[in-house]
Structures are given as C-alpha cells and as structure tokens.
Coordinates of C-alpha atoms in Angstrom, one line a residue:
M78 CA 0.0 0.0 0.0
R79 CA 3.1 2.3 0.4
G80 CA 2.8 5.2 -2.2
R81 CA -0.7 4.4 -3.4
M82 CA -3.2 7.2 -2.4
P83 CA -6.9 7.0 -2.3
W84 CA -8.2 9.0 -5.2
P85 CA -10.4 11.3 -3.0
L86 CA -7.5 12.6 -1.3
V87 CA -5.4 13.4 -4.3
V88 CA -7.5 16.4 -5.3
P89 CA -7.4 18.3 -2.0
A90 CA -3.8 17.3 -1.8
V91 CA -2.8 19.0 -5.0
A92 CA -4.9 22.0 -4.2
G93 CA -3.2 22.4 -0.9
L94 CA 0.2 22.1 -2.6
V95 CA -0.9 24.7 -5.2
F96 CA -2.0 27.0 -2.3
L97 CA 1.3 26.9 -0.7
V98 CA 3.6 27.0 -3.7
L99 CA 1.6 29.6 -5.9
P100 CA 2.4 32.6 -3.8
L101 CA 6.1 31.7 -3.9
L102 CA 6.1 31.2 -7.6
G103 CA 4.4 34.6 -8.1
L104 CA 7.1 36.2 -5.9
L105 CA 9.8 34.6 -8.3
V106 CA 7.9 35.7 -11.2
R107 CA 7.4 39.4 -10.3
A108 CA 11.1 39.7 -9.1
P109 CA 13.2 42.2 -10.9
W110 CA 15.8 39.9 -11.8
A111 CA 17.5 42.2 -14.3
E112 CA 18.0 44.7 -11.6
M113 CA 18.6 42.3 -8.9
G114 CA 22.2 43.2 -8.4
E115 CA 21.4 46.9 -8.4
R116 CA 18.4 46.5 -6.0
L117 CA 20.5 44.5 -3.5
A118 CA 23.1 47.1 -3.5
E119 CA 20.6 49.9 -2.5
P120 CA 21.4 51.5 1.0
L121 CA 18.0 50.6 2.3
V122 CA 18.3 46.9 1.3
L123 CA 21.9 46.8 2.7
E124 CA 21.2 48.4 6.0
A125 CA 18.2 46.3 6.7
L126 CA 20.0 43.2 5.9
R127 CA 22.9 44.2 8.0
L128 CA 20.9 45.1 11.0
S129 CA 18.6 41.9 10.6
L130 CA 21.9 39.5 10.6
V131 CA 23.5 41.4 13.5
T132 CA 20.2 41.3 15.7
A133 CA 19.3 37.9 14.7
T134 CA 22.9 36.6 15.6
L135 CA 22.8 38.4 19.0
A136 CA 19.3 37.0 19.8
T137 CA 20.4 33.6 19.0
A138 CA 23.5 34.1 21.5
I139 CA 21.1 35.1 24.1
C140 CA 18.8 32.4 23.3
L141 CA 21.6 29.7 23.6
L142 CA 23.0 31.4 26.9
F143 CA 19.6 31.1 28.7
G144 CA 17.8 28.6 26.5
V145 CA 20.3 25.6 26.9
P146 CA 20.1 25.5 30.7
L147 CA 16.2 25.9 30.6
A148 CA 16.1 23.0 28.3
W149 CA 18.2 20.9 30.8
L150 CA 16.1 21.9 33.7
L151 CA 12.9 20.8 31.6
A152 CA 14.4 17.5 30.5
R153 CA 16.6 16.5 33.6
G154 CA 15.4 18.5 36.3
N155 CA 12.5 18.0 38.5
P156 CA 11.4 21.6 39.5
P157 CA 8.0 22.2 41.1
G158 CA 5.4 23.0 38.5
R159 CA 7.5 21.6 35.6
R160 CA 4.5 21.3 33.3
L161 CA 3.3 24.8 33.8
I162 CA 7.2 26.1 33.2
R163 CA 7.0 24.0 30.0
A164 CA 3.7 25.6 28.9
L165 CA 5.1 29.1 29.7
V166 CA 8.1 28.5 27.6
T167 CA 6.1 27.6 24.7
V168 CA 3.6 30.5 24.8
P169 CA 5.4 32.7 22.5
L170 CA 5.1 30.0 19.9
V171 CA 1.2 30.5 19.7
L172 CA 1.1 34.0 21.1
P173 CA 0.6 36.7 18.5
P174 CA 3.7 38.6 18.1
V175 CA 2.1 42.0 18.4
V176 CA 0.8 40.9 21.9
G177 CA 4.3 39.7 22.7
G178 CA 5.6 43.2 21.9
V179 CA 2.9 44.8 24.0
A180 CA 3.9 42.6 26.9
L181 CA 7.5 43.6 26.6
L182 CA 6.5 47.2 26.5
L183 CA 4.6 46.7 29.8
V184 CA 7.5 45.1 31.4
L185 CA 10.6 46.9 29.8
G186 CA 9.2 50.2 28.8
R187 CA 10.2 53.3 30.6
N188 CA 6.9 53.1 32.7
G189 CA 7.1 49.2 32.8
L190 CA 7.5 46.9 35.8
A191 CA 11.3 46.5 35.4
G192 CA 11.9 49.2 32.8
R193 CA 11.0 52.2 35.0
W194 CA 13.7 50.9 37.4
L195 CA 16.3 50.4 34.9
Y196 CA 15.9 53.8 33.5
E197 CA 15.7 55.6 36.7
V198 CA 18.7 53.8 38.2
F199 CA 21.0 52.9 35.3
G200 CA 19.5 55.2 32.4
I201 CA 18.9 52.1 30.3
S202 CA 16.1 52.2 28.0
F203 CA 15.1 49.3 25.4
P204 CA 12.0 50.3 23.5
F205 CA 12.7 51.9 20.1
T206 CA 16.5 50.9 20.1
T207 CA 18.6 48.1 18.5
A208 CA 18.8 46.5 21.9
G209 CA 15.1 46.4 21.8
V210 CA 15.0 44.6 18.5
V211 CA 17.3 41.8 19.9
L212 CA 15.1 41.4 23.0
A213 CA 11.9 41.1 20.8
E214 CA 13.5 38.6 18.5
A215 CA 15.0 36.5 21.5
F216 CA 11.5 36.5 23.0
V217 CA 9.8 34.9 20.3
A218 CA 12.7 32.6 19.0
M219 CA 13.7 31.0 22.3
P220 CA 11.1 28.4 22.4
F221 CA 12.4 27.0 19.1
L222 CA 15.7 26.5 20.8
V223 CA 14.2 25.0 24.0
I224 CA 12.0 22.6 22.5
S225 CA 14.8 21.2 20.2
V226 CA 17.5 20.9 23.0
E227 CA 15.0 19.3 25.4
G228 CA 14.1 16.7 22.9
A229 CA 17.9 16.0 22.3
L230 CA 18.6 15.7 26.0
R231 CA 15.7 13.3 26.4
A232 CA 16.9 11.0 23.7
A233 CA 20.5 11.1 24.7
D234 CA 21.8 7.9 26.2
L235 CA 22.3 8.7 30.0
R236 CA 24.9 5.7 30.4
Y237 CA 27.9 8.1 29.2
E238 CA 27.0 10.6 31.8
E239 CA 26.8 8.1 34.5
A240 CA 30.0 6.5 33.3
A241 CA 31.7 9.9 33.6
A242 CA 30.2 10.6 37.0
T243 CA 31.6 7.3 38.4
L244 CA 35.0 8.3 37.1
G245 CA 34.9 11.2 39.5
A246 CA 33.9 14.0 37.0
S247 CA 31.9 16.8 38.6
R248 CA 28.4 17.7 37.4
W249 CA 29.7 20.7 35.4
R250 CA 32.5 18.6 33.9
V251 CA 30.0 16.0 32.8
F252 CA 27.7 18.7 31.3
T253 CA 30.4 20.5 29.5
R254 CA 32.5 17.3 28.4
V255 CA 29.8 14.6 28.0
T256 CA 26.2 16.2 27.7
L257 CA 26.8 19.0 25.4
P258 CA 28.6 17.0 22.8
L259 CA 26.0 14.3 22.8
V260 CA 23.3 16.9 22.2
A261 CA 25.3 19.1 19.9
P262 CA 23.2 18.2 16.9
G263 CA 20.0 19.2 18.6
V264 CA 21.5 22.4 20.0
S265 CA 22.7 23.2 16.3
A266 CA 19.4 22.5 14.7
G267 CA 17.6 24.6 17.5
A268 CA 20.3 27.6 17.0
V269 CA 19.5 27.5 13.3
L270 CA 15.8 27.5 13.7
C271 CA 16.1 30.1 16.5
W272 CA 18.2 32.5 14.1
A273 CA 15.7 31.9 11.2
R274 CA 12.7 32.8 13.3
A275 CA 14.6 35.9 14.8
L276 CA 15.6 37.0 11.1
G277 CA 11.8 37.0 10.2
E278 CA 10.4 38.4 13.2
F279 CA 7.9 41.3 12.7
G280 CA 5.2 41.9 15.0
A281 CA 7.0 42.0 18.4
T282 CA 9.8 44.0 16.8
I283 CA 7.5 46.9 15.3
T284 CA 5.5 47.0 18.5
F285 CA 8.5 47.0 21.0
A286 CA 11.1 48.7 19.0
G287 CA 9.5 50.7 16.3
N288 CA 10.7 51.0 12.4
F289 CA 13.4 53.3 12.5
P290 CA 15.7 53.0 9.5
G291 CA 19.4 52.1 10.5
R292 CA 18.3 51.5 14.2
T293 CA 15.5 49.1 14.3
Q294 CA 14.1 48.6 10.8
T295 CA 15.1 44.9 10.0
M296 CA 14.3 43.1 6.7
P297 CA 10.6 42.2 7.5
L298 CA 9.8 45.7 8.5
A299 CA 11.7 47.0 5.6
V300 CA 9.4 45.0 3.4
Y301 CA 6.5 46.2 5.1
L302 CA 7.5 49.8 4.4
A303 CA 8.8 49.2 0.9
L304 CA 5.4 47.9 -0.2
E305 CA 4.0 51.5 0.0
T306 CA 6.7 53.2 -1.6
D307 CA 9.0 50.8 -3.6
P308 CA 7.2 47.6 -4.3
E309 CA 10.3 46.1 -6.2
A310 CA 12.6 46.6 -3.1
A311 CA 9.9 44.7 -1.1
I312 CA 10.0 41.9 -3.6
V313 CA 13.8 41.9 -3.4
L314 CA 14.0 41.8 0.4
S315 CA 11.3 39.0 0.5
L316 CA 13.5 37.0 -2.0
V317 CA 16.2 37.4 0.6
L318 CA 14.2 36.0 3.3
L319 CA 12.7 33.3 1.1
A320 CA 16.3 32.1 0.1
V321 CA 17.3 32.0 3.9
S322 CA 14.2 30.0 4.5
V323 CA 15.0 27.5 2.0
L324 CA 18.8 27.2 3.2
V325 CA 17.5 26.6 6.8
L326 CA 15.0 23.9 5.7
A327 CA 17.7 22.4 3.5
S328 CA 20.2 22.3 6.4
L329 CA 17.5 20.7 8.7
R330 CA 16.1 18.2 6.1
D331 CA 17.0 15.1 8.1
R332 CA 16.0 16.5 11.4
W333 CA 12.6 17.4 9.9
A334 CA 11.8 14.3 7.7
G335 CA 14.4 11.7 8.7
T336 CA 14.5 10.6 5.2
P337 CA 16.6 11.8 1.9

C-alpha cells in the first residue's frame, strides 16, 4: 500500500500544494531579476540586511545562553510545576507576536514593571532601540531552541554521563564534556531554527522597537515599508528572506523528515 493514495485525497492534496507554492512562484515571477544586483546594493536593502543579520545573531546568542540551561532543567530537572514551566516557555509559539511586543513594553518600557527601575537607576531604555530589537527577537525565538534541545537531551543515552560521574567527574564537567557533545546536533538545529525565526520576526519588533531605518528597521519591517513606496525593493527583500528560509530547511532536512 506504500505510495498508493486514495483518489478522493488526490484533489485536495494537489489543491493544498498549489495554495502553498503558488504565492512563492508569484514572488519569483514578479522579481526584478534584471535589476537584482542593483537593487541588492541599495542603501535601504543593505542597511536592513546588516541590521537583521546582527540582531538575529545576537538574539540567538542570548537564546543559547539562557535556553540551553532551561532545556536541561525541563529535560533532566524536577522543578515544582514543571508542566506549567514548559507551557510558559512555549507560549510565545502560539502568542500573536504583536501581543508579545505589548507585553515587552509593559515590562521593559520606561513606565514598565522593570523598565522604569532600569531607566531611573541605570538610564537604560530598551524600547525603540537596536537592543529592543534583539530582545523582541529573542522572546519569540527562544522556544524553538528550548524545544529542540530538550528533545535532544531526552533522547541522549544517560549511560555515558553516568560513566563519567562514576569516574569522578563533577556535574559541570559531565555537562560540558559529555552532555553537550551528545546533544550538539540538537543544539545546532535549535540554534538555526532560532536564528531563522529571529531573522523573520515582525510583530513584536515593530511594537516594542518601532520602525526606524538604520536603528530598528530589520528586513521584515523594510518589506512592510517598501510595499507602500517601492514594491520592487519589497520583492527583493522578500526574496532574500525566502532564500534564507530555503537554506534553513535544507540544512535541517534530516531533522525534519528523517529521510532523503
């Protein structure tokens, strides 16, 4: 029966495929290929691309710093309310990004719960800054890393860690020398997904950091702005994001499908 599909499923399957692929084909057809090099060299495109790459990389670094220990806590620890903690960690996956931006404003804004203290004591203000972009991207992207690393930790063979512990290795040494190498593929996959999600973040960024060219205007925000003034520039930026998405999916093919 493998490979034989009931005919009543063929039509909706093909329709679903067309629905998903046709918009991408439209993007490719309408792209200004003759002017692609010139368009990619425009200051708007280069500045948005540079800012997006920098902020997505910084956001991924923050997610690695905090997300890997959090994944270890969920996979190996036994904290009170672990199910609630896991639910809270995954909330940004289903939360509308704009709502996430509003929540960040209420906490880290100048009048926010923590933002007021940070501004009055240290003079630190995150909204409408590049740092705010990084925080917004990290907020929406960290669950991708945590879920991937937690799954890798649960699948790892504990016997290697137990053997290292019986030989006298400390918990920190076991974690850094045994556990991390074992789950390195999961960490890498989670980091790539995290980076790609941060690169494409829009709602939380525009709500929390605004849309200021050269400071907070990442590629998705530049696409939104260019649609009103220069549609061809919006298409070029969209193609760049599409190319990044395809490269990410290609690099994670075995992680997603498990087959060639």
